[in-house]
Short mmCIF file of C-alpha atoms and ligand atoms in Angstrom, two decimals:
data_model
loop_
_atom_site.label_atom_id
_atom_site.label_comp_id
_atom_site.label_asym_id
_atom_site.label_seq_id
_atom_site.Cartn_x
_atom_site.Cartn_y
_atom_site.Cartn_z
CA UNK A 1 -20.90 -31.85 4.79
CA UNK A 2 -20.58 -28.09 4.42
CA UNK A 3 -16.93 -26.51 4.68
CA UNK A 4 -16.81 -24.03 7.61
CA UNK A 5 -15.08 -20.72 6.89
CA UNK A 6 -14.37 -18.74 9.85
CA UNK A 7 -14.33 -14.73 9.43
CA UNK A 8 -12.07 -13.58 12.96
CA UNK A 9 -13.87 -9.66 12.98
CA UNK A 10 -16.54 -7.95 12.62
CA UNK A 11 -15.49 -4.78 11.65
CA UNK A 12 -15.09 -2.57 8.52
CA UNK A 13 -13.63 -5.14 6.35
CA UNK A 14 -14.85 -8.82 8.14
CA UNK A 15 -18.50 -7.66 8.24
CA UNK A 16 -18.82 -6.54 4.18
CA UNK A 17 -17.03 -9.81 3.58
CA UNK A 18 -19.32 -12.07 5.51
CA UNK A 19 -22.15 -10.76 3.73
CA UNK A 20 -20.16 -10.93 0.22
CA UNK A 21 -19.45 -14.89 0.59
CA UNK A 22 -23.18 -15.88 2.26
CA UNK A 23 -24.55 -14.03 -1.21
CA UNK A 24 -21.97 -15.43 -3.93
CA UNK A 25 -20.44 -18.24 -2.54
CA UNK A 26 -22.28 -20.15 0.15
CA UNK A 27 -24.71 -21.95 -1.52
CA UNK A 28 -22.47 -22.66 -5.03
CA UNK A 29 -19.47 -23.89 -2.59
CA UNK A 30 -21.56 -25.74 0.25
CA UNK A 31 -20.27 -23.42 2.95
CA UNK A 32 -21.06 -22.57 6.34
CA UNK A 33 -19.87 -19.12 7.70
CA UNK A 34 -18.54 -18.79 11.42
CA UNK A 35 -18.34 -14.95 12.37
CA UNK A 36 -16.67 -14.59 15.47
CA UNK A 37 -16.20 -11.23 17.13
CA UNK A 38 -15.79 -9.93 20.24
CA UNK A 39 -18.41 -7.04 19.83
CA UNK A 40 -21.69 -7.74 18.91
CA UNK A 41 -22.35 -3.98 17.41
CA UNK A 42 -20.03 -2.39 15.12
CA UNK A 43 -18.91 0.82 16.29
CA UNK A 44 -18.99 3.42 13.46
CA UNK A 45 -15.54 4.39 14.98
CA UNK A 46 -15.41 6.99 11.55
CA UNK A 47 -17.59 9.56 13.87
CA UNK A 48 -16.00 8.69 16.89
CA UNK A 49 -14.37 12.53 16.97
CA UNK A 50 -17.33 14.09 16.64
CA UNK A 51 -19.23 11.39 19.20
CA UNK A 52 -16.71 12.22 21.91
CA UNK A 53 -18.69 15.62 21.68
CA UNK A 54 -21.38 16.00 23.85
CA UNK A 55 -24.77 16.45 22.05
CA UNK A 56 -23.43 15.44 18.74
CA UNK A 57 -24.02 11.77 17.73
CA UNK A 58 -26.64 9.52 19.27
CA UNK A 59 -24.88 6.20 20.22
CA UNK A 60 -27.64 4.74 17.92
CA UNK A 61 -26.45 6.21 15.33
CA UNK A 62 -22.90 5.05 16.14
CA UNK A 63 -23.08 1.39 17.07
CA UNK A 64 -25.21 -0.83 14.99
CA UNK A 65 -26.49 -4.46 16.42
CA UNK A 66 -24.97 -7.09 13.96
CA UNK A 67 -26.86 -10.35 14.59
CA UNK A 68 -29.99 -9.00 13.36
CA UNK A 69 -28.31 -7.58 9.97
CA UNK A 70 -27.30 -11.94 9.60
CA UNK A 71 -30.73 -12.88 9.97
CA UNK A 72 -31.78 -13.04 6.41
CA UNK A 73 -29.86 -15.77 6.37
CA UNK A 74 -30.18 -19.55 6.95
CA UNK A 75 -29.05 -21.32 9.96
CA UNK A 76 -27.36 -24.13 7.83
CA UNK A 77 -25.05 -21.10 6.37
CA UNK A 78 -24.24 -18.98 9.23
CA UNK A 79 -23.23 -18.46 12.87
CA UNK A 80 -22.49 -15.67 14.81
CA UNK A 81 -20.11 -16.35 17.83
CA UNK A 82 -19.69 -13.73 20.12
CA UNK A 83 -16.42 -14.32 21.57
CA UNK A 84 -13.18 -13.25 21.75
CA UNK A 85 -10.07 -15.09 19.79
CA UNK A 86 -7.82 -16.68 21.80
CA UNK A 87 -5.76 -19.27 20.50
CA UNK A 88 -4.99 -20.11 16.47
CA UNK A 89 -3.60 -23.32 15.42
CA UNK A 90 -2.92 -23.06 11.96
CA UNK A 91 -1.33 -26.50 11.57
CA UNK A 92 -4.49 -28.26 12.80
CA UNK A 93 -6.84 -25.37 11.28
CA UNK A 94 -8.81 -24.64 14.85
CA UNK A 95 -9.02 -21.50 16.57
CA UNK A 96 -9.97 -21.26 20.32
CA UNK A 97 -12.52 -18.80 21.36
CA UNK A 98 -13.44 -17.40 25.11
CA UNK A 99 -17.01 -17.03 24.37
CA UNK A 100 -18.54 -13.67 25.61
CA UNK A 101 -20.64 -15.81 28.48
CA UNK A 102 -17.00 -17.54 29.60
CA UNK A 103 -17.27 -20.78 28.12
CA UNK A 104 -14.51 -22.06 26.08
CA UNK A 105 -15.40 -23.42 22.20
CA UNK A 106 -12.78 -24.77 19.60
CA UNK A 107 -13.43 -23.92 15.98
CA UNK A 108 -12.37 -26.29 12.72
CA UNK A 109 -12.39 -24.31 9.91
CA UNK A 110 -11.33 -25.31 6.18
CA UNK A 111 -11.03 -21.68 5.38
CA UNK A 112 -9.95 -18.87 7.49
CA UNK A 113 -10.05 -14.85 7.05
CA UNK A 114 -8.50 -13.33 9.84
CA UNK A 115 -9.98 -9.44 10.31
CA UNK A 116 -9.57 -8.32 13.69
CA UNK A 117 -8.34 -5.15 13.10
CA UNK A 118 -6.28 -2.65 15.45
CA UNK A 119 -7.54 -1.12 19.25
CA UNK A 120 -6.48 2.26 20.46
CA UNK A 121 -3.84 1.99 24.00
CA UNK A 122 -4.78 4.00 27.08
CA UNK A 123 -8.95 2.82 27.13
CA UNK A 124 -9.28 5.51 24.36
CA UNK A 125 -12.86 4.93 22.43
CA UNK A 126 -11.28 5.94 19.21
CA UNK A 127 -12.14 2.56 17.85
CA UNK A 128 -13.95 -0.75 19.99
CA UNK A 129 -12.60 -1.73 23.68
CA UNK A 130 -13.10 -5.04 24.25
CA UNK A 131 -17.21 -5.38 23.74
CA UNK A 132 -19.67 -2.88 22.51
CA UNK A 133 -20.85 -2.09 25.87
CA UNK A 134 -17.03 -1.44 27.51
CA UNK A 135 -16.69 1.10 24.59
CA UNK A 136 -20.66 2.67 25.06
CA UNK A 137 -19.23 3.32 28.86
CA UNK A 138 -15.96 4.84 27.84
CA UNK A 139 -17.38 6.95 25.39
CA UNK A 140 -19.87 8.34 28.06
CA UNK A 141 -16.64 8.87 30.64
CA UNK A 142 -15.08 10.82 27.72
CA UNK A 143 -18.59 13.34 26.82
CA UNK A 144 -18.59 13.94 30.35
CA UNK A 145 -14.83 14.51 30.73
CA UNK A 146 -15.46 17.31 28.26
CA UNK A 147 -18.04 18.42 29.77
CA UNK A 148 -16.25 19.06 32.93
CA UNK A 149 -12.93 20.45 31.53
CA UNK A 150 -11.84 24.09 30.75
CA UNK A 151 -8.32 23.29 28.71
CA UNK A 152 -8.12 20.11 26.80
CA UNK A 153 -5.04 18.57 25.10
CA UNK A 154 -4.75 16.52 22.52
CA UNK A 155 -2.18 14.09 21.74
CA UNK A 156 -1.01 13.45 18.26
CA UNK A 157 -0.98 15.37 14.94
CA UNK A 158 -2.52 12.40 13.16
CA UNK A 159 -6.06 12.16 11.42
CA UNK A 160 -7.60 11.26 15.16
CA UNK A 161 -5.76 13.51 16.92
CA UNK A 162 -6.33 16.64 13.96
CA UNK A 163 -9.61 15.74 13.76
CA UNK A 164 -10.77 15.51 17.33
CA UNK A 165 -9.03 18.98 17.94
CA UNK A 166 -11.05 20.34 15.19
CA UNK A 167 -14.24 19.45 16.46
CA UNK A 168 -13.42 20.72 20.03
CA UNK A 169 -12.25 23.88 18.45
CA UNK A 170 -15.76 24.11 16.19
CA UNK A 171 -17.29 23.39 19.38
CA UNK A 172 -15.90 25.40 21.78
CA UNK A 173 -12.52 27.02 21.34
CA UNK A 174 -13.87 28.86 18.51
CA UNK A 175 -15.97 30.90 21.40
CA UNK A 176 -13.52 31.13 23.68
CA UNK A 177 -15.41 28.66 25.92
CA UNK A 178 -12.69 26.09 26.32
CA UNK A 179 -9.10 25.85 25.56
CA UNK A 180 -7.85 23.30 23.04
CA UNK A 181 -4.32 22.11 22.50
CA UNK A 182 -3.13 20.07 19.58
CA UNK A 183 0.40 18.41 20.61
CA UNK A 184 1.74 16.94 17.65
CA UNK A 185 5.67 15.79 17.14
CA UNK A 186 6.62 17.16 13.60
CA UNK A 187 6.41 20.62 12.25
CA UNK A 188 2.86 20.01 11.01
CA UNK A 189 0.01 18.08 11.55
CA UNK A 190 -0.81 14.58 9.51
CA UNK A 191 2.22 13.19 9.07
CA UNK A 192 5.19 13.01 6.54
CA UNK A 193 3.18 10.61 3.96
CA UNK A 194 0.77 13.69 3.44
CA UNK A 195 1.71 16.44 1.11
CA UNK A 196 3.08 19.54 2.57
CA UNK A 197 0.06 21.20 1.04
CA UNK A 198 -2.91 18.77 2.87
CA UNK A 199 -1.35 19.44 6.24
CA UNK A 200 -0.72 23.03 6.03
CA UNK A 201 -4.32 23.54 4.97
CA UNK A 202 -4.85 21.39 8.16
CA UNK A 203 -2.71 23.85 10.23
CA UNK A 204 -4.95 26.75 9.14
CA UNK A 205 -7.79 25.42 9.29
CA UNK A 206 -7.01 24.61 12.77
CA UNK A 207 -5.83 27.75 13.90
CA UNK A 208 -8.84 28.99 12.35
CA UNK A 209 -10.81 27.64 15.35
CA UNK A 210 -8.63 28.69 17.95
CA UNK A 211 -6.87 25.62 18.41
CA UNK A 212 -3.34 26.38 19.48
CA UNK A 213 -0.87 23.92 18.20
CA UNK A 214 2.37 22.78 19.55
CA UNK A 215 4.52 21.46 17.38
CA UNK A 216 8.29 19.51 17.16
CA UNK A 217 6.96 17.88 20.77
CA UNK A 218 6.57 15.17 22.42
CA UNK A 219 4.58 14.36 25.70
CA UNK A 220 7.16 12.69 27.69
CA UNK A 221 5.38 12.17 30.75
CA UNK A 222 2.03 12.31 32.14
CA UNK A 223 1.33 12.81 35.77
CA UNK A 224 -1.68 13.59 38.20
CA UNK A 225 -1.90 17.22 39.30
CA UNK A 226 -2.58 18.08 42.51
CA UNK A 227 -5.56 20.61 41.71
CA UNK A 228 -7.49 17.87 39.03
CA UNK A 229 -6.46 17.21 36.02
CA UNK A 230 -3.09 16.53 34.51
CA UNK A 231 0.28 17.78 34.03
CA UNK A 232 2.27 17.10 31.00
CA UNK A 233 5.95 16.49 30.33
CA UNK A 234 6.91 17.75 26.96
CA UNK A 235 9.74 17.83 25.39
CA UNK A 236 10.45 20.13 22.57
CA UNK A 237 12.70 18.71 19.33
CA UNK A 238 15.64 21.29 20.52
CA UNK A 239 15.84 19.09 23.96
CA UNK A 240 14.36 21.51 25.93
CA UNK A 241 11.58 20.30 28.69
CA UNK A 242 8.71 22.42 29.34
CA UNK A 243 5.35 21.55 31.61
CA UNK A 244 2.01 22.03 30.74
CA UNK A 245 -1.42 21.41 32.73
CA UNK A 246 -4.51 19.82 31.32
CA UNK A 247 -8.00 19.89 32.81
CA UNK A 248 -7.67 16.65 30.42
CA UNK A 249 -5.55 15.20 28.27
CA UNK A 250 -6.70 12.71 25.62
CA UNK A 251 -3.96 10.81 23.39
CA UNK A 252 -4.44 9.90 20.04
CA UNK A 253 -1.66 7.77 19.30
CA UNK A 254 -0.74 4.13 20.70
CA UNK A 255 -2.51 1.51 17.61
CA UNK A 256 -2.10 -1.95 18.39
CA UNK A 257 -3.03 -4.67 15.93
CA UNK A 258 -5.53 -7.72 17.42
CA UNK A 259 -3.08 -10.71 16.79
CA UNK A 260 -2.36 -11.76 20.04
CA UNK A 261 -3.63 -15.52 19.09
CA UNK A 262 -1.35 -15.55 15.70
CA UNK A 263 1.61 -17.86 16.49
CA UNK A 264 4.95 -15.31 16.94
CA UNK A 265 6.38 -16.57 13.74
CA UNK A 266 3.34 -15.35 11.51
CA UNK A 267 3.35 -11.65 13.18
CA UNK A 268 5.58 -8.66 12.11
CA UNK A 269 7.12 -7.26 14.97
CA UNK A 270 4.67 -3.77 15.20
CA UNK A 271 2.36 -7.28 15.74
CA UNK A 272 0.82 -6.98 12.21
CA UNK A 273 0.40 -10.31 10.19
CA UNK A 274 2.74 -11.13 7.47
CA UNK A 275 0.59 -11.35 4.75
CA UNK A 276 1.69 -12.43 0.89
CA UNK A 277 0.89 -11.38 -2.47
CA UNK A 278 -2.55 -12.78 -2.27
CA UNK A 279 -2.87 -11.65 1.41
CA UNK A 280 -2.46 -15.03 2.70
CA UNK A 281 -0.04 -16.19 5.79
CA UNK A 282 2.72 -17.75 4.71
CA UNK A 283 2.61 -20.99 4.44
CA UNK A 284 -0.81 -21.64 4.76
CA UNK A 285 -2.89 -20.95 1.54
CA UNK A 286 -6.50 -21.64 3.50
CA UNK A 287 -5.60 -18.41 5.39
CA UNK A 288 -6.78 -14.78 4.36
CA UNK A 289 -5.63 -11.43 6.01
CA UNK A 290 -7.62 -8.29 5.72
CA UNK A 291 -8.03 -4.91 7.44
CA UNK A 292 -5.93 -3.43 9.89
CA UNK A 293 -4.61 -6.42 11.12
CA UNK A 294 -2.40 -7.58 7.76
CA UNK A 295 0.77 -6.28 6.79
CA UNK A 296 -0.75 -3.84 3.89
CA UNK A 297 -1.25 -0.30 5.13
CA UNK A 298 -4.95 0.05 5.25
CA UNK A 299 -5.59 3.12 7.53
CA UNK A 300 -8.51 4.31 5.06
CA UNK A 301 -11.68 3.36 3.13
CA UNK A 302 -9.02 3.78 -0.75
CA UNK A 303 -6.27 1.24 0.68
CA UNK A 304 -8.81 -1.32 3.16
CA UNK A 305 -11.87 -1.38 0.49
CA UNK A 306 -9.99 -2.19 -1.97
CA UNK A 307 -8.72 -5.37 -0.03
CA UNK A 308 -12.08 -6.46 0.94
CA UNK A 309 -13.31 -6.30 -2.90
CA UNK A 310 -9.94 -7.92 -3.69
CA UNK A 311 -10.25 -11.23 -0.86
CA UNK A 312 -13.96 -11.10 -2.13
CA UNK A 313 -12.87 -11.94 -5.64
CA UNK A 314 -9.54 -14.35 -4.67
CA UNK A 315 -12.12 -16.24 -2.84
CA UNK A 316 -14.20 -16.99 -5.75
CA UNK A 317 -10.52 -18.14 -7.66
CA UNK A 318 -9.57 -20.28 -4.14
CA UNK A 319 -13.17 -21.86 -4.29
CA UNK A 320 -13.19 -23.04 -7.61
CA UNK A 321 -9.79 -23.71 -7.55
CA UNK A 322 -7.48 -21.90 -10.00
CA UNK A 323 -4.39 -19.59 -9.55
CA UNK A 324 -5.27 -16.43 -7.59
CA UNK A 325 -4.66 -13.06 -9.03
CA UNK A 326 -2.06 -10.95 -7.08
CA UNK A 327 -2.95 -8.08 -4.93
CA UNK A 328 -1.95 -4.57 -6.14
CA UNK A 329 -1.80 -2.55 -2.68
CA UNK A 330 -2.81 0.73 -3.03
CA UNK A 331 0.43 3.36 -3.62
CA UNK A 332 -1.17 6.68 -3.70
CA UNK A 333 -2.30 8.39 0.17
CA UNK A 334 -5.67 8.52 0.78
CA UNK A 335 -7.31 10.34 3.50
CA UNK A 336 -9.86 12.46 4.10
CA UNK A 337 -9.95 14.69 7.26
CA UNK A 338 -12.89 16.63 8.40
CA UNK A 339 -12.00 19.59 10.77
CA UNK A 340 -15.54 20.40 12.18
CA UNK A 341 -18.41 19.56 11.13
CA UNK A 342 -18.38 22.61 8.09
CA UNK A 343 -14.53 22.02 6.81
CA UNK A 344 -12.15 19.82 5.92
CA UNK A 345 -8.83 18.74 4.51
CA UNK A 346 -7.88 15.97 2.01
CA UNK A 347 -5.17 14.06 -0.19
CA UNK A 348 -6.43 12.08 -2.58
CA UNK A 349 -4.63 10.46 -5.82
CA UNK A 350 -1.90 13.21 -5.10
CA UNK A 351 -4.28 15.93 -5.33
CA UNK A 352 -4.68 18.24 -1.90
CA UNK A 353 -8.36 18.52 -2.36
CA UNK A 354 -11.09 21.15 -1.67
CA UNK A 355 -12.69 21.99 1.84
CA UNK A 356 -16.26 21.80 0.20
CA UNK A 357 -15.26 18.43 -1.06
CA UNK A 358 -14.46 16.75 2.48
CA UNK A 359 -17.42 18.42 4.08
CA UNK A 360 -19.61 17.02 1.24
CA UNK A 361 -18.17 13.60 1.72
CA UNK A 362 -17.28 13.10 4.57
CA UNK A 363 -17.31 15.99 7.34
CA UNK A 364 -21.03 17.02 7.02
CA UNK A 365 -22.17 13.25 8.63
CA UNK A 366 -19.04 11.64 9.28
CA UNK A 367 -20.37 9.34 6.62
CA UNK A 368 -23.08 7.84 9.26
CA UNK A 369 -25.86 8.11 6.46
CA UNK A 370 -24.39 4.72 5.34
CA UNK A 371 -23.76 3.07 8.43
CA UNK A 372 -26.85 1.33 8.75
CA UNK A 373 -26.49 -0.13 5.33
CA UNK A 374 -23.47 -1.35 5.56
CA UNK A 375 -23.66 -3.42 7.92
CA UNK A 376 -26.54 -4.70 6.31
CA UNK A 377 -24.40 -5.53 3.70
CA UNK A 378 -24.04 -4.37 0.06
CA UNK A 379 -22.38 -1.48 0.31
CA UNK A 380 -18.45 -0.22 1.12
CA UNK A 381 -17.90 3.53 2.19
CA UNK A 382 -16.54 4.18 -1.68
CA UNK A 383 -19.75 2.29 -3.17
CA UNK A 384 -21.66 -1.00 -3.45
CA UNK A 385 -20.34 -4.38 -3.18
C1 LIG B 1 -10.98 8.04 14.82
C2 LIG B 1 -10.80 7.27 13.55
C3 LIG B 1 -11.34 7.74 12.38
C4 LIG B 1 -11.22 7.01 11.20
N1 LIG B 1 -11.75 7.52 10.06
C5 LIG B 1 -11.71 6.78 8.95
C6 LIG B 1 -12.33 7.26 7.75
O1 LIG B 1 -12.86 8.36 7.69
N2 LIG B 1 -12.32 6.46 6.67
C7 LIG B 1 -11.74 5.24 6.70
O2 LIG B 1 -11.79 4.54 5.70
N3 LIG B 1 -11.12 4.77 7.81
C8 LIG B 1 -11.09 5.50 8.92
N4 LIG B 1 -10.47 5.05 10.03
C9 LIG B 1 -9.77 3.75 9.98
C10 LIG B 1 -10.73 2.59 10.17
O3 LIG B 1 -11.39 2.71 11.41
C11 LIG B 1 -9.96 1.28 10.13
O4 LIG B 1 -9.21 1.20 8.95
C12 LIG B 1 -10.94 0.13 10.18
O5 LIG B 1 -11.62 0.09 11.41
C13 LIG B 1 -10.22 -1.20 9.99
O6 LIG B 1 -11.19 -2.17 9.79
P1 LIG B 1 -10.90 -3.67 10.24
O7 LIG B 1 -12.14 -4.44 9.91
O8 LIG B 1 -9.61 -4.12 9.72
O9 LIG B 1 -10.74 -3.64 11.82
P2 LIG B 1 -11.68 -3.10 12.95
O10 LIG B 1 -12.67 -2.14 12.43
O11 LIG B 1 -10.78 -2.74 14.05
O12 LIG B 1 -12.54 -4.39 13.37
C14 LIG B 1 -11.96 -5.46 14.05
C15 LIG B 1 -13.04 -6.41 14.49
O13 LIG B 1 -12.41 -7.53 15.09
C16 LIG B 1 -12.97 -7.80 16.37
N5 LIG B 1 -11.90 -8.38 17.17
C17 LIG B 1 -10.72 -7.83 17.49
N6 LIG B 1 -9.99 -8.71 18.20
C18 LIG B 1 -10.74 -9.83 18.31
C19 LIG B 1 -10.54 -11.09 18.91
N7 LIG B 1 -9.41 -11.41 19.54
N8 LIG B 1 -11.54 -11.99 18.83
C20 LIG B 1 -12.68 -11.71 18.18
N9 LIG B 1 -12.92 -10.54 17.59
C21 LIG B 1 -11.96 -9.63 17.65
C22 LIG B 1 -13.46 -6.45 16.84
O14 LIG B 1 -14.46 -6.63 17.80
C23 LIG B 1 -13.99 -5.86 15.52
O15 LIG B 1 -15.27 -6.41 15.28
C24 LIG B 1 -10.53 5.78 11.21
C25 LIG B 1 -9.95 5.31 12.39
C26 LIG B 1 -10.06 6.05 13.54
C27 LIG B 1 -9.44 5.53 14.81
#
């Protein structure tokens, strides 16, 4: 009888991988593949900035059905199970799945690759909520929220948060047409991990589109104002609090990691998985972590893709049985943030790299032109697979 290995995610690192092991390794090991996810498209969550903009991105062009991308494939060797994670028993090897139609199912697996990523707090559609159709409807409320609003603020000087405030700017505060606040909590935006360099360029190129940036704050409070819209506690790194009012206020911050299933003893406590040198739980060798979810900082396609090509490889070593290679995690940043659809900023390999260059890779498409394709399988954002 086949072995069943369950893949727990089908997002930017389960879905590559799924396709990986039904090409090399399904037929040479006997396996049959369970992918269970809770969304049946995957939401190219890369453009979600830039979707958040009226008239920009199509939702086709944004969410991509994944059933039909597994049909090449025979029934003996895969299932899709749309469903969401509930329960893990690692001692027994079963997971328990609500299925999407309510049913309860139980799933015995001899392998396991758990990839269910992170969600955004506060019904934000910066990545999935719950199913692809919960996050096509709060995508819409947020187009239309812009729409409406004549001063927006954003929350958080990190890649979402300096990259949604770039495309409002490009879009509007550039023209004077709507007002655009970037509240972020350091001196500049991107964080402390990013060379001084990267985020000033950020700065200007931000203040270049008549985004007005408010820095060393915090939004301390949120509250409903009394003529629409909100009004916003902040307070300001000397200790000082000031209000401000916001036809709307979108936050950018608040990640938390899908491992609500994993027994308490195999989380960290920001809820990530512990993971080991071959990104495995520990303890339990027939158990792969990969993505957002595992203890290995994988915010972008240079730290995540290189997991995925390295737990497609250690599962070729697992399968035949010999000693798996360690995992080097990635120690260099690398991020690449588009500010508009024309500029960018970017820190790659230590280098803070050219506008032209983020636009090229990145900005111009918000690298949709391979979305379709991968999840087809065969190809990662940094190349084929
Ligand atoms: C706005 C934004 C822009 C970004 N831009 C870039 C970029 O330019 N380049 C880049 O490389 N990265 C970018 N990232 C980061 C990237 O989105 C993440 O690193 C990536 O999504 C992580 O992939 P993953 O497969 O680990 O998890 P996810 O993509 O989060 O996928 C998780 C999957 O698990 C499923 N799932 C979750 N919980 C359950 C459950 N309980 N049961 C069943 N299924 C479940 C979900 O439905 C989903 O299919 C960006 C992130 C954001 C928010």
């Amino acid at each position: 009888m086949s072995k069943t290995i369950a893949i727990l995610g089908a997002g930017f690192a389960g879905l590559p991988l799924a396709h990986y092991i039904l090409k090399h390794y399904a037929d040479k090991f006997d396996l049959k593949l369970v992918l269970v996810s809770r969304s049946e498209e995957l939401y190219w969550n890369i453009a979600a900035p830039r979707a958040a903009i009226p008239g920009q991105f199509s939702d086709e062009e944004v969410f991509h059905a994944i059933p039909p991308a597994f049909a090449k494939y025979p029934a003996n060797r895969f299932e899709f199970v749309h469903g969401s994670v509930v329960a893990w028993q690692p001692d027994s090897n079963t997971i328990g799945v609500v299925l999407h139609q309510g049913a309860e199912r139980q799933i015995n697996y001899h392998t396991l690759v758990i990839a269910t990523g992170s969600d955004y707090s506060a019904d934000m559609p910066w990545k999935l909520i719950g199913t692809s159709q919960e996050t096509h409807a709060a995508l819409d409320k947020l187009r239309s929220d812009v729409r409406k609003a004549d001063s927006i603020v954003v929350g958080g000087g990190g890649p979402t948060g300096v990259e949604f405030a770039g495309e409002l700017g490009h879009e509007y505060a550039k023209t004077g047409k709507k007002k655009v606040t970037l509240i972020i909590s350091e001196p500049l935006p991107l964080g402390p991990r990013v060379q001084e360099a990267t985020r000033m360029s950020a700065q200007k190129e931000l203040e270049k589109l008549n985004v007005n940036i408010i820095t060393d704050t915090r939004v301390t409070k949120i509250t409903d104002s009394n003529a629409g819209g909100k009004v916003l506690e902040l307070s300001r790194g000397d200790g000082t609090l000031e209000t401000l009012h916001a036809d709307l206020f979108t936050p950018t911050w608040g990640v938390k990691f899908n491992t609500s299933f994993a027994p308490a003893s195999l989380r960290e406590t920001d809820g990530r998985l512990k993971a080991t040198q071959t990104l495995r739980s520990p303890g339990y060798d027939n158990v792969f972590l990969v993505g957002d979810c595992a203890n290995k900082d994988s915010y972008a396609a240079l730290v995540r893709e290189k997991q995925v090509r390295y737990i497609a490889s250690a599962l070729g070593q697992y399968f035949k049985g010999v000693k798996l290679d360690d995992f080097v995690p990635e120690s260099k940043v690398g991020m690449t943030v588009a500010i508009g659809p024309s500029r960018g900023v970017g820190d790659l390999f230590g280098f803070n790299v050219w506008s032209f260059f983020v636009w090229y890779f990145k900005g111009r498409h918000m690298c949709t032109n391979i979305a379709a394709e991968y999840v087809a399988g065969g190809k990662l954002i940094l190349g084929s697979f």
